[in-house]
Amino acid sequence: TPPCASGRPIGPRRDAVVGALGALSSRTPPPPVGWPRVGRPPPTRFLREPLTGLQRADAIVLSKADALEERQQQILCERLSEWAAGGKVVAAFGYEPSKVQAWREGQTEVVTGERVVLATGIGNPFYFALTAKRAGYEVRALVCFPDHHRFTPDDAALVTKIARHQRAEGVLTTRKDAWKWQAVWRDEFPLLILSVRLKWLWGEEALWEQVSAALSRHGLQASEA
């Protein structure tokens, strides 16, 4: 189960971790417990294969790079280039808020600046918290479930109990999670969906040049792929 804030988890559930986020930076979310500082190799338990696997890549694209300061991005690029045996980091992107909508028809959406509790079962809940803050919400707590978790009525009851305790105006979740929440959300407490859109930070043209070149080697064009 991923940690969800600096500080001890609260609540009786073992498959959900809850933390208050009052001290969360407006730019950089706290790293998971055990994750090293930028520039050091991540522990192997967080990886699906050894770092030497990067050497097979033709191009490396950084996801959610805007969670790091520019200097940290630069350090990460340098370290990845070392592990990949070449300057293969060509692009980086992040996500920005696009809209918030109420899940249940007729519910009033919580306006920007009001208090929300986040409830999610994704691999990087800290980035979701950062995105919510960038959307202008006051994040009172983050309730984390394991990635790909299938929510239950008890989960929904736990989240709404926490939201009321935190005096939140709504519960904010991702579009991915909303489909799983809708089957168990019985409370009248507002459930809100935060949608995002991809935002290239740098290197988009360089990436597509490499993609086009790779397709050309196989006799294809980008429009045909």
Short mmCIF file of C-alpha atoms in Angstrom, two decimals:
data_model
loop_
_atom_site.label_atom_id
_atom_site.label_comp_id
_atom_site.label_asym_id
_atom_site.label_seq_id
_atom_site.Cartn_x
_atom_site.Cartn_y
_atom_site.Cartn_z
CA THR A 1 0.00 0.00 0.00
CA PRO A 2 1.52 3.36 -0.96
CA PRO A 3 2.05 5.97 1.74
CA CYS A 4 -0.01 9.09 1.32
CA ALA A 5 1.54 11.83 3.40
CA SER A 6 4.35 12.65 5.71
CA GLY A 7 3.18 11.36 9.06
CA ARG A 8 1.52 8.20 10.32
CA PRO A 9 -1.48 6.62 8.62
CA ILE A 10 -4.77 6.98 10.47
CA GLY A 11 -7.88 4.85 10.57
CA PRO A 12 -8.58 1.16 11.11
CA ARG A 13 -8.30 -0.01 7.49
CA ARG A 14 -5.11 -1.81 6.46
CA ASP A 15 -5.75 -1.58 2.71
CA ALA A 16 -6.18 2.18 2.67
CA VAL A 17 -3.76 4.79 3.90
CA VAL A 18 -4.90 8.23 4.89
CA GLY A 19 -2.87 11.35 5.52
CA ALA A 20 -3.43 15.03 5.95
CA LEU A 21 -1.83 17.15 3.24
CA GLY A 22 -1.76 20.59 4.81
CA ALA A 23 2.02 20.81 4.42
CA LEU A 24 2.10 19.60 0.83
CA SER A 25 4.19 21.88 -1.37
CA SER A 26 2.40 23.68 -4.17
CA ARG A 27 4.97 22.27 -6.63
CA THR A 28 6.59 19.07 -5.52
CA PRO A 29 4.70 16.23 -3.79
CA PRO A 30 6.51 14.16 -1.16
CA PRO A 31 8.18 11.00 -2.53
CA PRO A 32 7.06 7.53 -1.46
CA VAL A 33 8.76 6.19 1.65
CA GLY A 34 12.01 4.47 0.69
CA TRP A 35 12.36 6.33 -2.62
CA PRO A 36 15.78 7.95 -2.94
CA ARG A 37 16.61 11.53 -3.69
CA VAL A 38 16.67 12.56 -7.33
CA GLY A 39 19.74 11.24 -9.10
CA ARG A 40 20.12 8.02 -7.14
CA PRO A 41 18.95 4.68 -8.55
CA PRO A 42 15.44 3.78 -7.34
CA PRO A 43 15.11 0.63 -5.22
CA THR A 44 14.63 -2.44 -7.41
CA ARG A 45 11.30 -3.24 -5.72
CA PHE A 46 9.80 -0.24 -7.55
CA LEU A 47 10.99 -1.40 -10.98
CA ARG A 48 9.66 -4.02 -13.37
CA GLU A 49 13.13 -4.77 -14.75
CA PRO A 50 16.76 -3.75 -14.05
CA LEU A 51 17.93 -0.25 -14.95
CA THR A 52 20.18 -1.82 -17.58
CA GLY A 53 16.98 -2.41 -19.54
CA LEU A 54 17.14 1.29 -20.48
CA GLN A 55 20.02 0.46 -22.80
CA ARG A 56 17.57 -1.22 -25.18
CA ALA A 57 15.60 2.02 -25.61
CA ASP A 58 15.93 4.26 -28.63
CA ALA A 59 14.26 7.15 -26.79
CA ILE A 60 13.25 7.87 -23.21
CA VAL A 61 10.25 10.08 -22.43
CA LEU A 62 9.72 11.40 -18.89
CA SER A 63 6.17 11.20 -17.56
CA LYS A 64 4.90 13.68 -14.93
CA ALA A 65 8.25 15.46 -15.02
CA ASP A 66 6.61 18.70 -13.88
CA ALA A 67 6.44 17.26 -10.36
CA LEU A 68 10.15 18.08 -10.20
CA GLU A 69 11.90 21.42 -10.21
CA GLU A 70 13.82 22.21 -13.40
CA ARG A 71 17.17 21.47 -11.74
CA GLN A 72 15.88 18.10 -10.53
CA GLN A 73 14.67 17.31 -14.06
CA GLN A 74 18.16 18.06 -15.36
CA ILE A 75 19.80 15.79 -12.79
CA LEU A 76 17.34 13.00 -13.59
CA CYS A 77 18.08 13.33 -17.31
CA GLU A 78 21.80 13.08 -16.66
CA ARG A 79 21.41 9.96 -14.51
CA LEU A 80 19.07 8.29 -16.99
CA SER A 81 21.56 8.99 -19.76
CA GLU A 82 24.27 7.27 -17.71
CA TRP A 83 22.10 4.20 -17.03
CA ALA A 84 20.93 4.06 -20.67
CA ALA A 85 24.49 4.40 -22.02
CA GLY A 86 23.70 7.44 -24.12
CA GLY A 87 21.73 10.67 -24.34
CA LYS A 88 18.37 9.08 -25.01
CA VAL A 89 16.11 11.34 -22.96
CA VAL A 90 14.34 13.26 -25.70
CA ALA A 91 11.07 14.60 -24.23
CA ALA A 92 9.03 15.16 -21.09
CA PHE A 93 5.38 15.73 -20.37
CA GLY A 94 2.99 16.28 -17.50
CA TYR A 95 -0.74 16.67 -16.97
CA GLU A 96 -2.78 19.77 -16.24
CA PRO A 97 -6.34 20.06 -14.95
CA SER A 98 -8.95 20.41 -17.67
CA LYS A 99 -12.31 20.25 -15.88
CA VAL A 100 -14.12 19.05 -12.78
CA GLN A 101 -17.58 17.57 -12.96
CA ALA A 102 -20.01 16.05 -10.47
CA TRP A 103 -20.51 12.32 -10.87
CA ARG A 104 -24.18 12.37 -9.87
CA GLU A 105 -26.53 14.39 -12.04
CA GLY A 106 -28.00 17.34 -10.23
CA GLN A 107 -25.20 17.68 -7.69
CA THR A 108 -23.52 21.06 -7.44
CA GLU A 109 -19.87 21.02 -8.32
CA VAL A 110 -17.44 22.15 -5.64
CA VAL A 111 -15.97 25.41 -6.84
CA THR A 112 -12.25 26.06 -7.02
CA GLY A 113 -10.73 27.02 -3.70
CA GLU A 114 -13.02 24.92 -1.53
CA ARG A 115 -12.06 21.96 0.62
CA VAL A 116 -11.88 18.44 -0.81
CA VAL A 117 -10.66 14.99 0.18
CA LEU A 118 -8.94 12.96 -2.52
CA ALA A 119 -9.74 9.25 -2.91
CA THR A 120 -7.83 7.21 -5.46
CA GLY A 121 -6.37 3.84 -6.34
CA ILE A 122 -3.58 4.79 -8.76
CA GLY A 123 0.16 4.27 -8.89
CA ASN A 124 1.14 7.89 -8.20
CA PRO A 125 -1.36 9.47 -5.81
CA PHE A 126 1.01 12.33 -4.99
CA TYR A 127 0.85 13.63 -8.54
CA PHE A 128 -2.93 13.56 -8.36
CA ALA A 129 -2.74 15.64 -5.17
CA LEU A 130 -0.41 18.08 -6.89
CA THR A 131 -2.80 18.34 -9.85
CA ALA A 132 -5.75 19.00 -7.53
CA LYS A 133 -3.85 21.79 -5.82
CA ARG A 134 -2.96 23.25 -9.21
CA ALA A 135 -6.66 23.18 -10.04
CA GLY A 136 -7.16 25.47 -7.06
CA TYR A 137 -8.56 23.09 -4.46
CA GLU A 138 -7.72 22.99 -0.78
CA VAL A 139 -6.75 19.36 -0.25
CA ARG A 140 -7.62 18.32 3.29
CA ALA A 141 -6.62 14.65 3.05
CA LEU A 142 -5.57 11.99 0.58
CA VAL A 143 -7.05 8.50 0.87
CA CYS A 144 -4.90 5.97 -1.03
CA PHE A 145 -5.90 2.50 -2.10
CA PRO A 146 -3.64 0.04 -3.96
CA ASP A 147 -3.23 0.59 -7.68
CA HIS A 148 -6.12 -0.95 -9.68
CA HIS A 149 -8.06 -1.48 -6.46
CA ARG A 150 -11.70 -2.48 -6.88
CA PHE A 151 -13.65 -0.28 -4.48
CA THR A 152 -16.25 -1.71 -2.10
CA PRO A 153 -19.18 -0.14 -0.24
CA ASP A 154 -17.00 -0.18 2.89
CA ASP A 155 -14.36 1.84 1.03
CA ALA A 156 -16.95 4.41 0.06
CA ALA A 157 -18.21 4.63 3.62
CA LEU A 158 -14.66 5.11 4.90
CA VAL A 159 -13.96 7.91 2.43
CA THR A 160 -17.17 9.82 3.18
CA LYS A 161 -16.55 9.45 6.91
CA ILE A 162 -13.10 10.97 6.50
CA ALA A 163 -14.45 13.74 4.27
CA ARG A 164 -17.05 14.74 6.84
CA HIS A 165 -14.43 14.61 9.59
CA GLN A 166 -12.21 16.92 7.52
CA ARG A 167 -15.19 19.22 6.85
CA ALA A 168 -14.69 18.86 3.13
CA GLU A 169 -17.25 20.02 0.58
CA GLY A 170 -16.63 17.08 -1.72
CA VAL A 171 -14.57 14.00 -2.57
CA LEU A 172 -12.34 14.39 -5.62
CA THR A 173 -11.25 11.38 -7.67
CA THR A 174 -9.72 10.58 -11.05
CA ARG A 175 -11.71 9.70 -14.16
CA LYS A 176 -10.11 6.25 -14.06
CA ASP A 177 -11.32 5.68 -10.49
CA ALA A 178 -14.76 7.21 -11.04
CA TRP A 179 -15.94 4.21 -13.07
CA LYS A 180 -15.18 1.94 -10.12
CA TRP A 181 -16.60 4.28 -7.50
CA GLN A 182 -19.94 4.62 -9.27
CA ALA A 183 -20.88 1.01 -8.54
CA VAL A 184 -20.53 1.45 -4.76
CA TRP A 185 -21.09 5.17 -4.09
CA ARG A 186 -24.40 5.35 -2.26
CA ASP A 187 -23.86 8.43 -0.13
CA GLU A 188 -25.27 11.82 -1.07
CA PHE A 189 -21.87 13.33 -0.35
CA PRO A 190 -20.64 14.93 -3.61
CA LEU A 191 -18.25 12.78 -5.65
CA LEU A 192 -16.32 14.88 -8.14
CA ILE A 193 -14.22 13.84 -11.14
CA LEU A 194 -11.04 15.70 -12.04
CA SER A 195 -10.15 15.37 -15.72
CA VAL A 196 -6.69 16.19 -17.04
CA ARG A 197 -5.00 16.77 -20.38
CA LEU A 198 -1.47 16.00 -21.46
CA LYS A 199 0.95 18.91 -21.62
CA TRP A 200 4.33 18.58 -23.33
CA LEU A 201 7.06 20.26 -21.33
CA TRP A 202 9.86 19.92 -23.86
CA GLY A 203 11.12 17.72 -26.66
CA GLU A 204 7.85 16.95 -28.45
CA GLU A 205 9.25 17.73 -31.91
CA ALA A 206 12.43 15.73 -31.24
CA LEU A 207 10.38 12.74 -30.16
CA TRP A 208 8.19 12.72 -33.25
CA GLU A 209 11.25 13.11 -35.45
CA GLN A 210 12.60 9.89 -33.94
CA VAL A 211 9.24 8.17 -34.35
CA SER A 212 9.05 9.24 -38.00
CA ALA A 213 12.61 8.05 -38.61
CA ALA A 214 11.86 4.65 -37.06
CA LEU A 215 8.73 4.26 -39.19
CA SER A 216 10.65 5.24 -42.31
CA ARG A 217 13.14 2.43 -41.71
CA HIS A 218 10.18 0.05 -42.05
CA GLY A 219 8.79 1.77 -45.13
CA LEU A 220 6.00 3.52 -43.22
CA GLN A 221 4.94 7.11 -42.71
CA ALA A 222 3.53 8.58 -39.53
CA SER A 223 0.13 9.12 -41.16
CA GLU A 224 -0.03 5.39 -42.01
CA ALA A 225 0.91 4.07 -38.59
#
